[in-house]
Tab-separated table of C-alpha atoms in Angstrom:
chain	number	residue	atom	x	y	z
A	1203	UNK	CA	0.000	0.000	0.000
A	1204	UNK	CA	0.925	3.086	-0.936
A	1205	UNK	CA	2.039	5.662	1.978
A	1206	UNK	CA	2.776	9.437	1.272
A	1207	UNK	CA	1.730	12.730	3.019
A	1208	UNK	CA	-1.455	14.034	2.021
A	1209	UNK	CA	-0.685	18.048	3.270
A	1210	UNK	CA	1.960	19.964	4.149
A	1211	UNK	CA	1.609	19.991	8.102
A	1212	UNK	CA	0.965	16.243	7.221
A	1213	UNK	CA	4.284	16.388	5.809
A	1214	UNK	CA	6.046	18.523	8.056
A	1215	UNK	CA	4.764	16.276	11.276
A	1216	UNK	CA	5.520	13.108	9.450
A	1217	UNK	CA	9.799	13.726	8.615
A	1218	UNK	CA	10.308	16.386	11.253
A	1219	UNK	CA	13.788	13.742	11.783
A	1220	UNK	CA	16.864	12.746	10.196
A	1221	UNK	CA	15.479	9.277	11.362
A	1222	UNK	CA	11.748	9.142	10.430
A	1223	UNK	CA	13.427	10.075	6.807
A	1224	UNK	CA	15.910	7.387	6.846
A	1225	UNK	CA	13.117	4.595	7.935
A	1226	UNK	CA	10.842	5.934	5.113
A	1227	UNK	CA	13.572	5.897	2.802
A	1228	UNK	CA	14.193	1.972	3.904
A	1229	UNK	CA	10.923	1.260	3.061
A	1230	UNK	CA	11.040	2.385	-0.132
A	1231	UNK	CA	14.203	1.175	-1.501
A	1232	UNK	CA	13.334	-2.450	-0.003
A	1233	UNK	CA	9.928	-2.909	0.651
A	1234	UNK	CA	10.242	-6.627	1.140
A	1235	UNK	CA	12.738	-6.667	3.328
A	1236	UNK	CA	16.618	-5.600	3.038
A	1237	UNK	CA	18.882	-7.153	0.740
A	1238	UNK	CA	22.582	-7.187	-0.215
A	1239	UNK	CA	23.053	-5.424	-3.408
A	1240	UNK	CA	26.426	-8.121	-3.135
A	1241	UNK	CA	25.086	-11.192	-2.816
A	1242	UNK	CA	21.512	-10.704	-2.833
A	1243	UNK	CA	21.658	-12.276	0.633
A	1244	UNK	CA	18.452	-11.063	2.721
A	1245	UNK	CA	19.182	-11.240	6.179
A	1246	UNK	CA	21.011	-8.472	7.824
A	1247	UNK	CA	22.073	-6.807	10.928
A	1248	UNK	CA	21.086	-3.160	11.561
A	1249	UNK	CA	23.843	-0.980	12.631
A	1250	UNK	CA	21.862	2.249	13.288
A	1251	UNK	CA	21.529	5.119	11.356
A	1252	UNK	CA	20.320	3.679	7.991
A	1253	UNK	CA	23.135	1.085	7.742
A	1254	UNK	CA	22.989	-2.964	7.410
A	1255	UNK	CA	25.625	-5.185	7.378
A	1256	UNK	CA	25.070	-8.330	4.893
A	1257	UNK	CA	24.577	-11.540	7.443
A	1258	UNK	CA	26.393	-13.411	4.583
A	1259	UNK	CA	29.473	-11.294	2.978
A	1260	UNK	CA	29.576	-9.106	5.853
A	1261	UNK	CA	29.361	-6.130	3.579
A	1262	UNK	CA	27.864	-2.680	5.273
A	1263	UNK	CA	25.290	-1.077	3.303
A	1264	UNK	CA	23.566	2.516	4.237
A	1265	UNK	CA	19.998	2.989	2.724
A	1266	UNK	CA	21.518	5.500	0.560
A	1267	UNK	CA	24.158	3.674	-1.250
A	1268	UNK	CA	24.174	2.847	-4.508
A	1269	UNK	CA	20.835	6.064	-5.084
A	1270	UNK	CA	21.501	10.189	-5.735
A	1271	UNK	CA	21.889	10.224	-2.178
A	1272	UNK	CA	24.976	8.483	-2.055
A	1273	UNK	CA	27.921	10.715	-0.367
A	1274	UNK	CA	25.838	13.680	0.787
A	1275	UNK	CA	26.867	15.916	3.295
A	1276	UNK	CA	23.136	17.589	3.611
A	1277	UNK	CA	20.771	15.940	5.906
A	1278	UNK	CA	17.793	13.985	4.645
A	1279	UNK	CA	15.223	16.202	5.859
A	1280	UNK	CA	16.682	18.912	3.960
A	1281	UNK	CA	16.324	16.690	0.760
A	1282	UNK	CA	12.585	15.506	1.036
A	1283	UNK	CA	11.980	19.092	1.697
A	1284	UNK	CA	13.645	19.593	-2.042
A	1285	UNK	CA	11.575	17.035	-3.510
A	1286	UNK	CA	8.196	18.878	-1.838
A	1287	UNK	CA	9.217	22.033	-2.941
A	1288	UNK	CA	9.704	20.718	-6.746
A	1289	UNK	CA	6.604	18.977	-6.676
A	1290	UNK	CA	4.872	21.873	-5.670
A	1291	UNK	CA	5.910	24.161	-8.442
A	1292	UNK	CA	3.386	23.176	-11.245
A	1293	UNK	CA	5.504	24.990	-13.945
A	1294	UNK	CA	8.960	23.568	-12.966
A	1295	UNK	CA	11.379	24.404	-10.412
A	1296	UNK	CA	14.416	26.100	-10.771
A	1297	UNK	CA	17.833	26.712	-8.894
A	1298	UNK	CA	17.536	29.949	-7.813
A	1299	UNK	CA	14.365	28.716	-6.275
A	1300	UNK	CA	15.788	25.487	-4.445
A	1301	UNK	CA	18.948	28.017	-3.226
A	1302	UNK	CA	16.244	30.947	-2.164
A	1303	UNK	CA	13.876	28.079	-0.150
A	1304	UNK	CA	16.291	25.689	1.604
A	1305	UNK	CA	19.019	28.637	2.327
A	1306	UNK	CA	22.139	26.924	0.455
A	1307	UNK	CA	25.009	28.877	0.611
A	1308	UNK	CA	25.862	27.832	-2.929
A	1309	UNK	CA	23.693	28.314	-6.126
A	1310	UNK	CA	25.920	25.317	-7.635
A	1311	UNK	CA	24.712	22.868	-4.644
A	1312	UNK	CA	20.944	23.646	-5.653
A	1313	UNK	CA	22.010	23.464	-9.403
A	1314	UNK	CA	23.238	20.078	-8.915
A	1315	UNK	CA	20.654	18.884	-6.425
A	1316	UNK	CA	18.011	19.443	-9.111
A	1317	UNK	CA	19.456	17.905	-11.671
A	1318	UNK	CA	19.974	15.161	-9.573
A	1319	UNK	CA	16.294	14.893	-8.938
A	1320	UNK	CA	15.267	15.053	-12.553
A	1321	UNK	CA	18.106	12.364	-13.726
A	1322	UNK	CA	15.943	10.480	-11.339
A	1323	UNK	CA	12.192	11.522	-12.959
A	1324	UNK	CA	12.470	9.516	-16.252
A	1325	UNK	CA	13.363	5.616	-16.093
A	1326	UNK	CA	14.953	5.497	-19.718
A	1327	UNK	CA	14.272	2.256	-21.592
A	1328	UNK	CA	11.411	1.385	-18.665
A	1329	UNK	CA	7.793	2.139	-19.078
A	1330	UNK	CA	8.049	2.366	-22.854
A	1331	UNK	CA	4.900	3.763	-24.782
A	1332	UNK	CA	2.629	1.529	-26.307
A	1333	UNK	CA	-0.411	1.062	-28.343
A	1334	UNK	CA	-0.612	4.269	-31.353
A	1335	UNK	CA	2.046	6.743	-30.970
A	1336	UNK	CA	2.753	9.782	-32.667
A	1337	UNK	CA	7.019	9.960	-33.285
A	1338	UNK	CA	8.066	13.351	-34.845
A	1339	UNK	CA	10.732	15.589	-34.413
A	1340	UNK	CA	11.689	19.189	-33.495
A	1341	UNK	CA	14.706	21.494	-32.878
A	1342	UNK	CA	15.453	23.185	-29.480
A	1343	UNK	CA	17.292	26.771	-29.772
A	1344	UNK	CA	16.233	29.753	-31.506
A	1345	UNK	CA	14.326	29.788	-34.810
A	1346	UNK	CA	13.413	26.583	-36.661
A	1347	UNK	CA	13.471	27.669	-40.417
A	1348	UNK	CA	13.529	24.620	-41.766
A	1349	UNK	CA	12.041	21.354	-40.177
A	1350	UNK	CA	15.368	19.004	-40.904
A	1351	UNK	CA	18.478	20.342	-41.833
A	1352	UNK	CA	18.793	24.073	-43.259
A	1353	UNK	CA	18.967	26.312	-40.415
A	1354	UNK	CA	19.638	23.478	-37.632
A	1355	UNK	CA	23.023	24.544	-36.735
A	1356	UNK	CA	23.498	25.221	-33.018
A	1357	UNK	CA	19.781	23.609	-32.184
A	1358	UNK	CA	19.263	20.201	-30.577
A	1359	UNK	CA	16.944	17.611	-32.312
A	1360	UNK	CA	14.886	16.219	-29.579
A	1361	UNK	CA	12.320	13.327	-30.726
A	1362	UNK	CA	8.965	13.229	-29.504
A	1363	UNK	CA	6.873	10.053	-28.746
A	1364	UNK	CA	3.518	10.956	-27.789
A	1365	UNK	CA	0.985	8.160	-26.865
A	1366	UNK	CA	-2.561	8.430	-28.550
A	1367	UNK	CA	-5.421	8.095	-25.411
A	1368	UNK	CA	-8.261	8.080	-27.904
A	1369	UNK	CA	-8.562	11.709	-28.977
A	1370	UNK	CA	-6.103	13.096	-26.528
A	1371	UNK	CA	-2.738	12.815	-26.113
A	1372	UNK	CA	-1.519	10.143	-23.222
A	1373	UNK	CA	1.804	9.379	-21.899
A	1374	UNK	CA	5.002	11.334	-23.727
A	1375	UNK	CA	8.647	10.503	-23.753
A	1376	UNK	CA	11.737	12.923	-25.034
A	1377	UNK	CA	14.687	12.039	-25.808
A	1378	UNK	CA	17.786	14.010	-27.789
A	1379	UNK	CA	19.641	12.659	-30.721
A	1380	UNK	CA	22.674	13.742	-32.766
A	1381	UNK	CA	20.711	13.893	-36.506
A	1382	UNK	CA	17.659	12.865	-38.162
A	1383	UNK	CA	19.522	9.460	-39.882
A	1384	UNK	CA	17.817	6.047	-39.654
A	1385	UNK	CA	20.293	4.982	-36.893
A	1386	UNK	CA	19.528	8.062	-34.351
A	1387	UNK	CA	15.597	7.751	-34.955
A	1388	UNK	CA	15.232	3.740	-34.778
A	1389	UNK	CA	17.206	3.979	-31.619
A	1390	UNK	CA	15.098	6.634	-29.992
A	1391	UNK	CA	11.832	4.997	-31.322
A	1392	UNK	CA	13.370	1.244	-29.609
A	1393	UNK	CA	14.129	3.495	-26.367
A	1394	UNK	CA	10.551	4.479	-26.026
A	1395	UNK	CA	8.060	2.174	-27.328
A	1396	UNK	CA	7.515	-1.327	-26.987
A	1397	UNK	CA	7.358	-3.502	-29.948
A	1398	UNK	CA	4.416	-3.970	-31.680
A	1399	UNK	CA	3.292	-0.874	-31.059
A	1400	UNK	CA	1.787	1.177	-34.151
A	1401	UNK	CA	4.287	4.271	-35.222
A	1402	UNK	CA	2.849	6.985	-36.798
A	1403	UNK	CA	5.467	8.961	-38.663
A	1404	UNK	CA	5.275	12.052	-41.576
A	1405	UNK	CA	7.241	10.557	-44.373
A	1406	UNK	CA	11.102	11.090	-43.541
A	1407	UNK	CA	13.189	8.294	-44.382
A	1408	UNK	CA	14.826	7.669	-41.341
A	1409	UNK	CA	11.834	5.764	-40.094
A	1410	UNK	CA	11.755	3.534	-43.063
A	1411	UNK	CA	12.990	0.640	-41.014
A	1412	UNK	CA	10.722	0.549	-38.071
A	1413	UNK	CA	8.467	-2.767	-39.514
A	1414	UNK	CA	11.814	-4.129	-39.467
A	1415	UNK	CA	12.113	-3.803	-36.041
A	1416	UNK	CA	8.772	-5.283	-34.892
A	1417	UNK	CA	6.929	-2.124	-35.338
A	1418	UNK	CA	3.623	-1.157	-37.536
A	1419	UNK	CA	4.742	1.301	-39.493
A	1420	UNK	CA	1.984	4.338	-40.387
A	1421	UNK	CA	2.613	6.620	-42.998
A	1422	UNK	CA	0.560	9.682	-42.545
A	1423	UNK	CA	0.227	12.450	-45.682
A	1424	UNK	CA	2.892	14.516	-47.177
A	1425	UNK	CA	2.923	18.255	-44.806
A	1426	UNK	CA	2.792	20.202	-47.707
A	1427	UNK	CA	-1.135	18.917	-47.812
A	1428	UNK	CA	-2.000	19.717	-44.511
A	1429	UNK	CA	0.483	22.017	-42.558
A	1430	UNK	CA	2.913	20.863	-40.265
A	1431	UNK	CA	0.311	21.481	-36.898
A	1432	UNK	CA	-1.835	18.927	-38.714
A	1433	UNK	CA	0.769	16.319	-39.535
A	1434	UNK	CA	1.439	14.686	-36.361
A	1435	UNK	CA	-1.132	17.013	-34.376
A	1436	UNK	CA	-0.119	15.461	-30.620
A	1437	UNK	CA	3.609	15.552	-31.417
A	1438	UNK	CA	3.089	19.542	-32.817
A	1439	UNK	CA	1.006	20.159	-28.977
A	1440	UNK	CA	3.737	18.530	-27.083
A	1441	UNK	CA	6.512	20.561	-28.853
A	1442	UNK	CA	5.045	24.041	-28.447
A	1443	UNK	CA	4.204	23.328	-24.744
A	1444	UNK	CA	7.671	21.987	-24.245
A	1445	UNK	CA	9.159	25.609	-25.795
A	1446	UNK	CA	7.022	27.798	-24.205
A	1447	UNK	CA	7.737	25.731	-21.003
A	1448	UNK	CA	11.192	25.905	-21.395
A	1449	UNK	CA	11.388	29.934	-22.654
A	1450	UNK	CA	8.963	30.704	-19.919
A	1451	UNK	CA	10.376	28.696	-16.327
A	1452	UNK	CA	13.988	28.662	-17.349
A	1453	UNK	CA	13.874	31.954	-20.006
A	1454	UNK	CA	15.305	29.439	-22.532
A	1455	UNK	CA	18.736	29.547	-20.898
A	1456	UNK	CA	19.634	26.314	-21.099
A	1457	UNK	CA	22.759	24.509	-22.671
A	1458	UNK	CA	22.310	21.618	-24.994
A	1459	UNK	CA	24.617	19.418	-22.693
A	1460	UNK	CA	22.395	19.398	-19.960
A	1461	UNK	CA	18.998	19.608	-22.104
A	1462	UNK	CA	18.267	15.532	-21.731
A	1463	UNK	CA	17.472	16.866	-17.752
A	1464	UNK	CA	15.070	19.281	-18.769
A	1465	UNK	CA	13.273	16.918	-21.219
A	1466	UNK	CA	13.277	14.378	-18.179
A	1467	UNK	CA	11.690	16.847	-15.581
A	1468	UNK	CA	9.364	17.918	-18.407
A	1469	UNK	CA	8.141	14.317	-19.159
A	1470	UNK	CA	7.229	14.098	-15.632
A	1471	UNK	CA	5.357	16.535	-15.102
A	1472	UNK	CA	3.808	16.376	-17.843
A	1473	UNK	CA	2.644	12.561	-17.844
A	1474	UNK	CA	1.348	13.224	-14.753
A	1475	UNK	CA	-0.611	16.746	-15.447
A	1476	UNK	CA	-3.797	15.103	-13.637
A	1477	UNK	CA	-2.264	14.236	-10.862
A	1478	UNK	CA	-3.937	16.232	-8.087
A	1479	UNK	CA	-1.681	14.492	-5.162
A	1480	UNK	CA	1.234	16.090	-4.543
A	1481	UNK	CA	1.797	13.610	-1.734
A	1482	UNK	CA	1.971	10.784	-4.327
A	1483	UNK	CA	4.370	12.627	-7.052
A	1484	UNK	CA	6.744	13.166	-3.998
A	1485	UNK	CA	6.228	9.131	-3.567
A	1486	UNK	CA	6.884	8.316	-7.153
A	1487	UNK	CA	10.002	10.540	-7.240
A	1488	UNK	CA	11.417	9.215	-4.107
A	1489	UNK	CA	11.186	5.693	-5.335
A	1490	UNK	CA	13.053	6.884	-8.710
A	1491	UNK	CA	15.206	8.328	-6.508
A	1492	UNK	CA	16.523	4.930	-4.838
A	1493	UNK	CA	16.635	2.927	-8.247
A	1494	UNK	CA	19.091	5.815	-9.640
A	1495	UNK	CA	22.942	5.518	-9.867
A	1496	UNK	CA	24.466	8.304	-7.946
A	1497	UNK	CA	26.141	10.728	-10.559
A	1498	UNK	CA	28.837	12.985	-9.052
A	1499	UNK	CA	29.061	16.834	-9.705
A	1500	UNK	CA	32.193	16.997	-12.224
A	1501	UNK	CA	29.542	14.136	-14.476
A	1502	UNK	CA	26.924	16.848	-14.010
A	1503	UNK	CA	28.576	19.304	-15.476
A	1504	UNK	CA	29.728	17.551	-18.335
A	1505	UNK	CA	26.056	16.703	-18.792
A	1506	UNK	CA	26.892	12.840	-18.480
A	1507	UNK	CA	23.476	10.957	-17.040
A	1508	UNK	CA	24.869	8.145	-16.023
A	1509	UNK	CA	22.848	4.510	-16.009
A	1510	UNK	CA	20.001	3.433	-13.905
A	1511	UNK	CA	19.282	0.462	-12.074
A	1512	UNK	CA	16.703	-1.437	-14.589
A	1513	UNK	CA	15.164	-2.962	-10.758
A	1514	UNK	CA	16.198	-2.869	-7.389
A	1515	UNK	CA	13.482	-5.425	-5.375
A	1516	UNK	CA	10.998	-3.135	-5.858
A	1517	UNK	CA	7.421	-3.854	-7.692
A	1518	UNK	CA	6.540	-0.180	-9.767
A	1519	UNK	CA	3.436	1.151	-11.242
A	1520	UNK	CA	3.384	2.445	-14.428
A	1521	UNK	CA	3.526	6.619	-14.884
């Protein structure tokens, strides 16, 4: 069963300590029971303060080894208070925001702390769309003035998957690639969606090979009959929302190497725009948060993102 705050005093009341925090955080990263990320062993001796010691190899583990956690000098209350916060800000959170809130000394602690958080928003390669999705591209960066190619220098080509819910438009997944080749956009579709899944695509070749890979391929008419909004009308929504999302919380000042953590806090929020629980959301992201390799600051930077842990004896729900 699911357990999360339902208010703010509830949440205030409920980790007003560095312990209740670290028993909550237990419970999420092994709700059956503890065991050794070693040997798998599951019996274990509590040493106190979040860490077990493997009654098998011996090996000491603290609950937040091994998640974004790992190595932090900040206490845990300070960091479920971060996750609130972000949750809370229906049109994204930003650093200045995080720094301003929780007092850090340092905007680059609050920079990294965030991206942190949304590494751990998106399970890549998990969760993948199915059923009749909409694939379709579009540049990030200044003025598009052509769709592929002319005018694409210095913009990022971020693919859009956008799951068809009848009429509207379901679950969405982002991702950036290099170029618009057959290689970057079979790989981005295979990261997304599940085989067997029905692609609809305008009429670029670089999805040419998609029945190939388990896929039914659609083919919808040439944009020069109806406009590009018409083309691929869930993929268009998603990519203006996404723009003015990104020009209006973060004024568009954001580098292409750290982009893929935008796109990932965007995702989330946006696959979850009914959600009227912010209680839950601060669930969800707390259990991402355990499953997801630490990724230290000089990685950050760099905009490296690092792999995930594809399980970690947990049972998830979908998005």
């Amino acid at each position: 069963m699911e357990d999360y705050p339902r208010t703010q005093s509830d949440f205030e009341n409920r980790f007003s300590s560095e312990e209740a925090c670290r028993e909550y955080l237990i419970k999420l990263r092994w709700p059956e029971g503890f065991q050794c990320p070693r040997c798998s062993y599951d019996e274990s001796w509590s040493l106190g303060n979040g860490l077990f010691k493997c009654a098998r190899c011996k090996r000491k583990t603290s609950v937040t080894a091994g998640t974004i956690f790992e190595g932090t000098r900040k206490p845990l209350r300070l960091w479920f208070s971060a996750i609130w916060w972000i949750i809370g800000q229906k049109n994204g959170a930003s650093a200045l925001g995080i720094q301003r809130v929780l007092g850090f000394g340092s905007y680059e602690t609050a920079w990294s702390w965030l991206h942190k958080l949304r590494r751990a928003m998106v399970r890549s390669g998990r969760d993948r769309l199915s059923g009749v999705i909409e694939v379709d591209e579009t540049y990030i960066g200044g003025k598009k003035y052509g769709k592929r190619g002319r005018g694409a220098e210095g913009k990022a080509l971020v693919v859009i998957a956008a799951q068809l819910d009848g009429t509207r438009i379901g679950r969405i997944r982002l991702t950036r690639v290099p170029d618009a080749s057959g290689r970057s956009l079979e790989g981005a579709v295979q990261q997304m969606t599940q085989e067997g899944s029905v692609i609809r695509t305008d009429g670029w070749t670089g999805y040419d090979n998609l029945e190939d890979l388990g896929y039914e391929h659609e083919i919808v008419c040439k944009e020069s009959d109806v406009g590009e909004s018409l083309l691929l009308p869930h993929c268009h929504k998603v990519a203006s929302l996404l723009k003015r999302w990104l020009l209006g919380t973060h004024q568009g000042g954001i580098s292409h190497d750290h982009l893929e953590y935008y796109l990932d806090e965007y995702t989330f929020r946006f696959n979850r725009r009914t959600s009227r629980s912010r209680g839950k959301l601060f669930y969800r992201l707390l259990q991402q948060a355990v499953i997801t390799d630490p990724t230290p600051y000089s990685r950050l930077i760099k905009g490296v993102r690092g792999p995930k842990k594809l399980y970690h004896n947990m049972l998830w729900s979908v998005h």
